[in-house]
Amino acid sequence: MTWNRRKFLGAATGALSAPAVLAEGSGKPRVVVIGGGAGGATAARYIAKDSDGAIDVTLVEPSQVYFSCFFSNLYIGGLKSIDEIGHTYGALAAKYGINVIHDWAVAVDRVGKNVTLAGGQVLPYDKLILSPGIDFVEGSVQGWDLSAQNKMPHAYEAGSQSQLLRAQIENMPQGGVFAMVAPPNPYRCPPGPYERISMVAHVLTTTNPTAKIIIADPKPKFSKMALFEDGWATYYPGMIDWIGEDFGGGDVSVDPDQMTLVIDGEELAVDICNVIPAMKAGRIAEIAGVTDGRWAPVNSADMSSKTDPDVYVLGDASQQGDMPKSGFSANSQAKVCANAVRGALTGSRMFPPRYANTCWSLIAVNDGVKVGATYEATEEKIARVDGFISQVGEDVTLRKTTYEESENWYAAITGDMFR
């Protein structure tokens, strides 16, 4: 049979709309969600809310407070407090009856359909949703591993690492050097490292104007490159040096004890080194056996694993096609997944999958830029349909409006996740 997109999506929707047959004696269908970020919290909330108690939902998340990676750069830049990017799970339990367990998932039995927690509890499931975010690839930056994160922080999982990096910046000696080792593709939040550089430069321009910033980057280009470089030249002239792949940015090693950075054989003494290593799916996805290489391949129609139709993988951990690894993407994917899971377990109405993403970045106070797109599910992947990006030379009013959009989005997405 030749499959076109209409047949593919129609078959997928039809297959998911019939309620699943539950294990004998199981009572209400059970969904376990591992990971309480933009993907997991959204999926848990929508399944519980829209099923009106017909599905038993358990959310497993080790942290009692979720600090969003998106907007954490604004904290590092002194424009947000740590409390403004921190969110708790009380409303998910109180308003929607979600069983929130603060523990680590350490094992997944896909045959027996249960999850084991570090504390020993075993959670049976009919559908399992994995949204564990990222882990780091050990050895991807020579000389650095997780044992060095308190000397050379990554700050790519927000919270204490963000606080550490901000404290280092505040205490950097006058005229000192801030270095970043940028990650290779693909990685969480493609504009994130470069927004961070903007926010570090924003702080240093006021507190340490003779300081220098060096970026060692293994890539020949990066997201919104022209916009960032134009902004850096405008607001932080002479402060930031970007060393890309063609100039040795991919040949890098570090020494956390000596606080040195070697780029293409040249050793530099630095005062701060923000190492952002290569990334992979959060460890539980690998434990569950749904990864292929660094990421977990999924079906574009519903985010189900290509290994197991009763397991779904959302957000950063998934290998889904053209969508970037971002909070907006994870939230969009979670809504598609929640609708599919609810339909599979209760026979409720299914809707065609719709995906979208926007990534905002702040270059300077009130100077925001954005990039985004809409996507569709095809047989092969989630495919980009159309997109947009801010332009160099936009007027200050438009840039301020773009920044205000990002603030409104942040309030909306965190509400969608936690309220």
Short mmCIF file of C-alpha atoms in Angstrom, two decimals:
data_model
loop_
_atom_site.label_atom_id
_atom_site.label_comp_id
_atom_site.label_asym_id
_atom_site.label_seq_id
_atom_site.Cartn_x
_atom_site.Cartn_y
_atom_site.Cartn_z
CA MET A 1 0.00 0.00 0.00
CA THR A 2 1.17 3.54 -0.75
CA TRP A 3 0.72 5.77 2.29
CA ASN A 4 0.02 9.44 1.86
CA ARG A 5 -0.26 11.92 4.73
CA ARG A 6 -4.08 11.77 4.88
CA LYS A 7 -4.10 7.96 5.10
CA PHE A 8 -1.27 8.00 7.65
CA LEU A 9 -2.91 10.47 10.02
CA GLY A 10 -6.36 8.97 9.57
CA ALA A 11 -5.09 5.49 10.37
CA ALA A 12 -3.17 6.75 13.40
CA THR A 13 -6.17 8.68 14.71
CA GLY A 14 -8.51 5.77 14.16
CA ALA A 15 -6.20 3.36 15.93
CA LEU A 16 -5.90 5.63 18.93
CA SER A 17 -9.59 6.48 19.27
CA ALA A 18 -10.66 3.01 20.43
CA PRO A 19 -10.26 2.61 24.20
CA ALA A 20 -7.47 0.32 25.33
CA VAL A 21 -8.18 -2.98 27.06
CA LEU A 22 -6.85 -2.63 30.60
CA ALA A 23 -5.23 -5.33 32.66
CA GLU A 24 -7.74 -7.36 34.66
CA GLY A 25 -8.57 -5.76 38.00
CA SER A 26 -6.77 -2.52 37.20
CA GLY A 27 -9.79 -0.24 37.71
CA LYS A 28 -9.30 3.19 36.15
CA PRO A 29 -6.65 3.40 33.45
CA ARG A 30 -3.30 4.54 34.82
CA VAL A 31 -0.87 7.00 33.32
CA VAL A 32 2.58 7.55 34.82
CA VAL A 33 4.45 10.68 33.74
CA ILE A 34 8.18 10.89 34.48
CA GLY A 35 9.53 14.43 34.48
CA GLY A 36 7.73 17.56 35.62
CA GLY A 37 8.92 20.16 33.14
CA ALA A 38 7.28 21.80 30.14
CA GLY A 39 6.41 18.44 28.61
CA GLY A 40 5.59 16.28 31.60
CA ALA A 41 3.71 18.76 33.75
CA THR A 42 1.62 19.90 30.77
CA ALA A 43 0.77 16.33 29.76
CA ALA A 44 -0.16 15.32 33.31
CA ARG A 45 -2.35 18.39 33.79
CA TYR A 46 -4.20 18.03 30.47
CA ILE A 47 -4.83 14.30 30.88
CA ALA A 48 -6.15 14.74 34.41
CA LYS A 49 -8.17 17.89 33.62
CA ASP A 50 -9.74 16.71 30.38
CA SER A 51 -10.51 13.18 31.58
CA ASP A 52 -12.32 14.65 34.61
CA GLY A 53 -11.06 11.93 36.93
CA ALA A 54 -11.54 9.02 34.51
CA ILE A 55 -7.78 8.42 34.33
CA ASP A 56 -5.48 7.95 37.31
CA VAL A 57 -2.46 10.21 36.70
CA THR A 58 0.84 10.01 38.61
CA LEU A 59 3.63 12.53 38.05
CA VAL A 60 7.13 11.53 39.14
CA GLU A 61 9.55 14.43 39.57
CA PRO A 62 12.50 14.49 42.01
CA SER A 63 12.52 18.28 42.50
CA GLN A 64 9.89 19.94 44.65
CA VAL A 65 10.49 23.24 42.84
CA TYR A 66 10.82 23.40 39.06
CA PHE A 67 13.20 26.11 37.86
CA SER A 68 12.60 26.77 34.18
CA CYS A 69 15.63 26.66 31.91
CA PHE A 70 13.78 29.12 29.69
CA PHE A 71 14.10 32.59 31.27
CA SER A 72 16.95 31.39 33.53
CA ASN A 73 19.34 33.52 31.47
CA LEU A 74 17.34 36.57 32.58
CA TYR A 75 18.03 35.51 36.16
CA ILE A 76 21.75 35.25 35.36
CA GLY A 77 21.53 38.74 33.83
CA GLY A 78 19.97 40.17 36.99
CA LEU A 79 16.58 40.84 35.37
CA LYS A 80 14.67 38.12 37.24
CA SER A 81 14.80 36.74 40.76
CA ILE A 82 15.25 33.03 41.36
CA ASP A 83 11.72 32.89 42.76
CA GLU A 84 10.32 34.28 39.50
CA ILE A 85 11.57 31.24 37.58
CA GLY A 86 10.62 28.71 40.28
CA HIS A 87 7.31 26.82 40.29
CA THR A 88 5.73 24.21 42.57
CA TYR A 89 3.35 21.31 41.97
CA GLY A 90 0.68 21.94 44.61
CA ALA A 91 -2.08 22.97 42.20
CA LEU A 92 -1.60 19.84 40.08
CA ALA A 93 -2.41 17.73 43.11
CA ALA A 94 -5.07 19.94 44.70
CA LYS A 95 -7.01 21.01 41.58
CA TYR A 96 -6.64 18.01 39.29
CA GLY A 97 -6.08 15.08 41.63
CA ILE A 98 -2.69 14.22 40.18
CA ASN A 99 -0.58 12.00 42.43
CA VAL A 100 2.70 13.96 42.55
CA ILE A 101 5.65 11.91 43.82
CA HIS A 102 8.99 13.60 44.43
CA ASP A 103 11.39 10.74 43.76
CA TRP A 104 13.70 9.37 41.07
CA ALA A 105 12.49 6.77 38.59
CA VAL A 106 15.25 4.16 38.42
CA ALA A 107 13.77 1.30 36.37
CA VAL A 108 11.10 0.68 33.75
CA ASP A 109 9.67 -2.78 33.06
CA ARG A 110 7.95 -2.42 29.70
CA VAL A 111 6.81 -6.05 29.70
CA GLY A 112 5.28 -5.88 33.17
CA LYS A 113 4.30 -2.23 32.56
CA ASN A 114 5.59 -0.71 35.78
CA VAL A 115 8.08 1.89 36.99
CA THR A 116 10.32 1.45 40.04
CA LEU A 117 11.29 4.48 42.11
CA ALA A 118 14.48 5.01 44.11
CA GLY A 119 12.46 4.77 47.32
CA GLY A 120 11.28 1.28 46.34
CA GLN A 121 7.73 2.10 45.24
CA VAL A 122 6.51 0.31 42.11
CA LEU A 123 4.01 2.15 39.90
CA PRO A 124 1.94 0.14 37.38
CA TYR A 125 0.87 1.91 34.21
CA ASP A 126 -1.26 1.48 31.13
CA LYS A 127 0.49 4.37 29.40
CA LEU A 128 3.90 5.78 30.31
CA ILE A 129 5.03 9.30 29.35
CA LEU A 130 8.72 10.14 29.56
CA SER A 131 9.73 13.78 29.64
CA PRO A 132 13.09 13.66 31.44
CA GLY A 133 14.81 16.56 29.69
CA ILE A 134 18.53 16.21 29.07
CA ASP A 135 21.62 14.58 30.45
CA PHE A 136 25.18 15.37 29.36
CA VAL A 137 27.50 13.27 27.23
CA GLU A 138 30.50 12.47 29.41
CA GLY A 139 33.82 13.22 27.74
CA SER A 140 32.33 15.50 25.10
CA VAL A 141 34.51 18.35 26.43
CA GLN A 142 38.00 17.10 27.19
CA GLY A 143 38.89 17.68 30.84
CA TRP A 144 35.31 18.21 32.02
CA ASP A 145 32.80 15.90 33.63
CA LEU A 146 29.99 16.36 36.14
CA SER A 147 32.46 16.31 39.04
CA ALA A 148 33.74 19.67 37.71
CA GLN A 149 30.35 21.39 37.52
CA ASN A 150 30.90 23.40 40.69
CA LYS A 151 34.12 24.89 39.30
CA MET A 152 33.01 25.17 35.70
CA PRO A 153 29.19 25.22 35.83
CA HIS A 154 26.99 24.25 32.91
CA ALA A 155 23.86 26.05 34.26
CA TYR A 156 21.86 24.24 31.58
CA GLU A 157 19.60 22.69 34.17
CA ALA A 158 18.29 25.72 36.01
CA GLY A 159 18.34 26.23 39.78
CA SER A 160 21.48 25.89 41.89
CA GLN A 161 23.71 25.86 38.81
CA SER A 162 22.17 29.16 37.67
CA GLN A 163 22.77 30.64 41.12
CA LEU A 164 26.38 29.47 41.07
CA LEU A 165 27.10 30.99 37.67
CA ARG A 166 25.49 34.29 38.64
CA ALA A 167 27.56 34.42 41.83
CA GLN A 168 30.74 33.77 39.83
CA ILE A 169 29.90 36.63 37.48
CA GLU A 170 29.19 38.99 40.36
CA ASN A 171 32.56 38.14 41.94
CA MET A 172 34.67 38.11 38.78
CA PRO A 173 37.80 40.29 39.07
CA GLN A 174 37.89 43.55 37.19
CA GLY A 175 39.14 43.06 33.66
CA GLY A 176 38.68 39.30 33.96
CA VAL A 177 37.73 36.74 31.32
CA PHE A 178 34.41 34.90 31.05
CA ALA A 179 34.60 31.88 28.75
CA MET A 180 31.87 29.68 27.38
CA VAL A 181 32.28 26.30 25.73
CA ALA A 182 29.17 26.08 23.54
CA PRO A 183 27.52 22.72 22.75
CA PRO A 184 27.35 20.87 19.42
CA ASN A 185 24.03 20.26 17.66
CA PRO A 186 21.44 19.13 18.60
CA TYR A 187 20.96 20.61 22.07
CA ARG A 188 18.36 22.17 24.33
CA CYS A 189 17.24 25.68 23.37
CA PRO A 190 19.37 26.56 20.32
CA PRO A 191 19.47 30.32 21.09
CA GLY A 192 20.08 29.71 24.81
CA PRO A 193 23.89 29.94 25.00
CA TYR A 194 23.92 33.15 22.99
CA GLU A 195 21.14 34.80 24.97
CA ARG A 196 23.24 33.89 28.03
CA ILE A 197 26.26 35.64 26.55
CA SER A 198 24.06 38.72 26.01
CA MET A 199 22.90 38.66 29.62
CA VAL A 200 26.44 38.16 30.97
CA ALA A 201 27.60 41.08 28.83
CA HIS A 202 24.66 43.15 30.13
CA VAL A 203 25.88 42.61 33.70
CA LEU A 204 29.57 43.13 32.94
CA THR A 205 29.00 46.34 30.96
CA THR A 206 27.77 47.92 34.19
CA THR A 207 29.88 46.18 36.85
CA ASN A 208 33.05 45.17 35.01
CA PRO A 209 33.31 47.11 31.73
CA THR A 210 36.88 46.03 30.89
CA ALA A 211 36.04 42.33 31.15
CA LYS A 212 36.21 40.08 28.09
CA ILE A 213 33.93 37.26 26.93
CA ILE A 214 35.17 34.36 24.80
CA ILE A 215 32.91 31.78 23.15
CA ALA A 216 34.51 28.55 21.92
CA ASP A 217 31.94 27.05 19.58
CA PRO A 218 32.17 23.73 17.68
CA LYS A 219 29.56 24.96 15.17
CA PRO A 220 30.09 27.13 12.09
CA LYS A 221 26.92 29.10 12.88
CA PHE A 222 24.14 29.26 15.45
CA SER A 223 20.47 30.19 15.82
CA LYS A 224 19.74 33.91 15.28
CA MET A 225 23.44 34.49 14.63
CA ALA A 226 23.05 37.72 12.65
CA LEU A 227 20.67 39.13 15.28
CA PHE A 228 23.00 38.34 18.17
CA GLU A 229 26.13 39.60 16.44
CA ASP A 230 24.40 42.84 15.50
CA GLY A 231 23.18 43.25 19.07
CA TRP A 232 26.59 42.53 20.56
CA ALA A 233 28.21 45.13 18.31
CA THR A 234 25.55 47.66 19.32
CA TYR A 235 25.39 47.15 23.07
CA TYR A 236 28.68 45.46 24.02
CA PRO A 237 31.29 46.63 21.47
CA GLY A 238 34.68 44.97 21.79
CA MET A 239 33.65 42.75 24.71
CA ILE A 240 32.65 39.48 23.00
CA ASP A 241 34.84 37.23 20.82
CA TRP A 242 33.15 34.27 19.11
CA ILE A 243 35.52 31.52 17.96
CA GLY A 244 33.67 29.15 15.66
CA GLU A 245 34.50 25.80 14.12
CA ASP A 246 36.64 27.31 11.35
CA PHE A 247 38.93 28.99 13.91
CA GLY A 248 39.38 26.07 16.31
CA GLY A 249 36.20 26.35 18.37
CA GLY A 250 35.69 22.61 18.08
CA ASP A 251 39.19 21.74 19.31
CA VAL A 252 38.78 22.59 22.99
CA SER A 253 39.86 21.24 26.35
CA VAL A 254 39.59 22.61 29.87
CA ASP A 255 41.41 22.24 33.19
CA PRO A 256 38.99 23.04 36.04
CA ASP A 257 41.73 22.99 38.70
CA GLN A 258 43.95 25.44 36.85
CA MET A 259 41.01 27.40 35.35
CA THR A 260 42.41 27.22 31.87
CA LEU A 261 40.84 26.78 28.46
CA VAL A 262 42.77 25.43 25.48
CA ILE A 263 41.45 26.42 22.03
CA ASP A 264 43.20 24.86 19.05
CA GLY A 265 46.39 24.40 21.07
CA GLU A 266 46.42 27.88 22.63
CA GLU A 267 46.04 27.95 26.41
CA LEU A 268 44.09 30.78 28.00
CA ALA A 269 43.74 31.58 31.69
CA VAL A 270 40.11 32.39 32.46
CA ASP A 271 38.22 33.53 35.54
CA ILE A 272 34.92 31.81 34.72
CA CYS A 273 34.32 28.92 32.35
CA ASN A 274 30.72 28.03 31.53
CA VAL A 275 30.99 24.56 29.97
CA ILE A 276 27.86 23.42 28.11
CA PRO A 277 28.60 19.85 26.96
CA ALA A 278 26.97 17.75 24.27
CA MET A 279 23.55 16.51 25.34
CA LYS A 280 21.43 13.38 25.22
CA ALA A 281 18.03 12.22 26.42
CA GLY A 282 17.54 12.06 30.18
CA ARG A 283 18.84 8.78 31.63
CA ILE A 284 15.44 7.17 32.27
CA ALA A 285 14.74 7.07 28.51
CA GLU A 286 17.86 4.97 28.04
CA ILE A 287 16.94 2.79 31.01
CA ALA A 288 13.50 2.26 29.49
CA GLY A 289 15.14 1.04 26.29
CA VAL A 290 13.51 3.57 23.98
CA THR A 291 16.62 5.47 22.81
CA ASP A 292 18.55 5.01 19.59
CA GLY A 293 21.88 6.71 20.08
CA ARG A 294 21.51 9.93 22.08
CA TRP A 295 17.76 10.49 21.64
CA ALA A 296 14.43 8.63 21.68
CA PRO A 297 12.72 8.29 18.26
CA VAL A 298 8.96 8.92 18.31
CA ASN A 299 6.01 8.75 15.96
CA SER A 300 5.00 12.18 14.74
CA ALA A 301 1.23 11.69 15.08
CA ASP A 302 1.19 11.27 18.86
CA MET A 303 4.77 11.30 20.29
CA SER A 304 4.62 7.55 20.98
CA SER A 305 7.92 5.71 21.06
CA LYS A 306 8.92 3.86 17.92
CA THR A 307 9.99 1.05 20.26
CA ASP A 308 6.82 0.70 22.34
CA PRO A 309 3.33 2.08 21.54
CA ASP A 310 2.48 2.39 25.24
CA VAL A 311 5.43 4.69 25.93
CA TYR A 312 5.55 8.34 24.84
CA VAL A 313 8.59 10.63 24.85
CA LEU A 314 8.24 14.42 24.95
CA GLY A 315 10.38 17.50 24.64
CA ASP A 316 14.16 17.59 24.73
CA ALA A 317 14.56 13.80 25.01
CA SER A 318 12.66 13.00 21.82
CA GLN A 319 13.95 12.58 18.30
CA GLN A 320 10.95 13.84 16.39
CA GLY A 321 12.11 15.74 13.33
CA ASP A 322 12.30 19.47 12.72
CA MET A 323 11.14 20.98 16.01
CA PRO A 324 13.87 22.51 18.19
CA LYS A 325 14.40 21.31 21.74
CA SER A 326 12.58 24.09 23.60
CA GLY A 327 10.01 24.64 26.32
CA PHE A 328 7.45 25.81 23.76
CA SER A 329 8.02 22.66 21.67
CA ALA A 330 7.66 20.39 24.70
CA ASN A 331 4.42 22.10 25.74
CA SER A 332 3.05 21.77 22.19
CA GLN A 333 4.01 18.11 21.98
CA ALA A 334 2.51 17.42 25.42
CA LYS A 335 -0.92 18.61 24.31
CA VAL A 336 -0.86 16.32 21.27
CA CYS A 337 0.29 13.43 23.45
CA ALA A 338 -2.33 14.09 26.13
CA ASN A 339 -5.12 14.04 23.56
CA ALA A 340 -3.79 10.78 22.10
CA VAL A 341 -3.40 9.09 25.48
CA ARG A 342 -6.85 10.14 26.64
CA GLY A 343 -8.36 8.87 23.39
CA ALA A 344 -6.53 5.56 23.65
CA LEU A 345 -7.63 4.96 27.24
CA THR A 346 -11.18 6.31 27.25
CA GLY A 347 -12.29 6.45 23.61
CA SER A 348 -12.67 10.23 23.76
CA ARG A 349 -12.58 12.34 20.62
CA MET A 350 -9.24 12.62 18.85
CA PHE A 351 -8.01 15.75 17.08
CA PRO A 352 -5.37 15.98 14.34
CA PRO A 353 -1.92 16.79 15.75
CA ARG A 354 -0.85 20.42 15.55
CA TYR A 355 2.59 21.62 16.56
CA ALA A 356 4.16 25.06 16.92
CA ASN A 357 7.21 26.70 18.46
CA THR A 358 8.55 30.17 19.19
CA CYS A 359 11.89 30.93 20.83
CA TRP A 360 12.36 34.43 22.22
CA SER A 361 15.76 35.80 23.22
CA LEU A 362 16.73 38.96 25.07
CA ILE A 363 19.80 40.74 23.70
CA ALA A 364 19.62 43.79 25.98
CA VAL A 365 17.00 45.42 28.20
CA ASN A 366 13.76 45.66 26.18
CA ASP A 367 15.50 44.37 23.04
CA GLY A 368 13.88 41.02 22.31
CA VAL A 369 14.07 38.90 19.16
CA LYS A 370 12.27 35.72 18.17
CA VAL A 371 12.23 32.79 15.78
CA GLY A 372 9.42 30.30 15.28
CA ALA A 373 7.52 27.96 13.02
CA THR A 374 4.49 25.73 12.62
CA TYR A 375 4.83 22.01 11.94
CA GLU A 376 2.81 19.03 10.72
CA ALA A 377 2.98 15.30 11.33
CA THR A 378 4.16 13.34 8.30
CA GLU A 379 4.96 9.67 7.89
CA GLU A 380 8.64 10.33 8.51
CA LYS A 381 8.75 13.08 11.12
CA ILE A 382 7.34 16.29 12.53
CA ALA A 383 8.04 18.54 9.56
CA ARG A 384 8.37 22.31 9.39
CA VAL A 385 5.62 24.02 7.39
CA ASP A 386 6.51 27.71 7.63
CA GLY A 387 8.36 30.05 9.93
CA PHE A 388 9.42 33.55 10.89
CA ILE A 389 12.39 35.34 12.44
CA SER A 390 13.13 38.85 13.68
CA GLN A 391 15.16 41.02 11.34
CA VAL A 392 18.32 43.03 11.84
CA GLY A 393 17.55 46.74 12.04
CA GLU A 394 14.07 46.56 13.57
CA ASP A 395 13.03 49.66 15.49
CA VAL A 396 13.16 49.87 19.26
CA THR A 397 9.38 49.83 19.65
CA LEU A 398 9.06 46.50 17.83
CA ARG A 399 11.91 44.99 19.83
CA LYS A 400 10.30 46.11 23.09
CA THR A 401 6.99 44.61 21.96
CA THR A 402 8.76 41.33 21.15
CA TYR A 403 10.24 41.25 24.64
CA GLU A 404 6.82 41.93 26.17
CA GLU A 405 5.43 39.03 24.11
CA SER A 406 8.00 36.76 25.73
CA GLU A 407 6.92 37.86 29.20
CA ASN A 408 3.29 37.14 28.34
CA TRP A 409 4.25 33.75 26.91
CA TYR A 410 6.17 32.85 30.05
CA ALA A 411 3.16 33.62 32.23
CA ALA A 412 0.94 31.61 29.88
CA ILE A 413 3.11 28.51 29.60
CA THR A 414 3.84 28.25 33.30
CA GLY A 415 0.10 28.58 33.91
CA ASP A 416 -0.49 25.84 31.35
CA MET A 417 1.96 23.66 33.26
CA PHE A 418 1.17 24.34 36.89
CA ARG A 419 -2.13 26.14 37.37
#
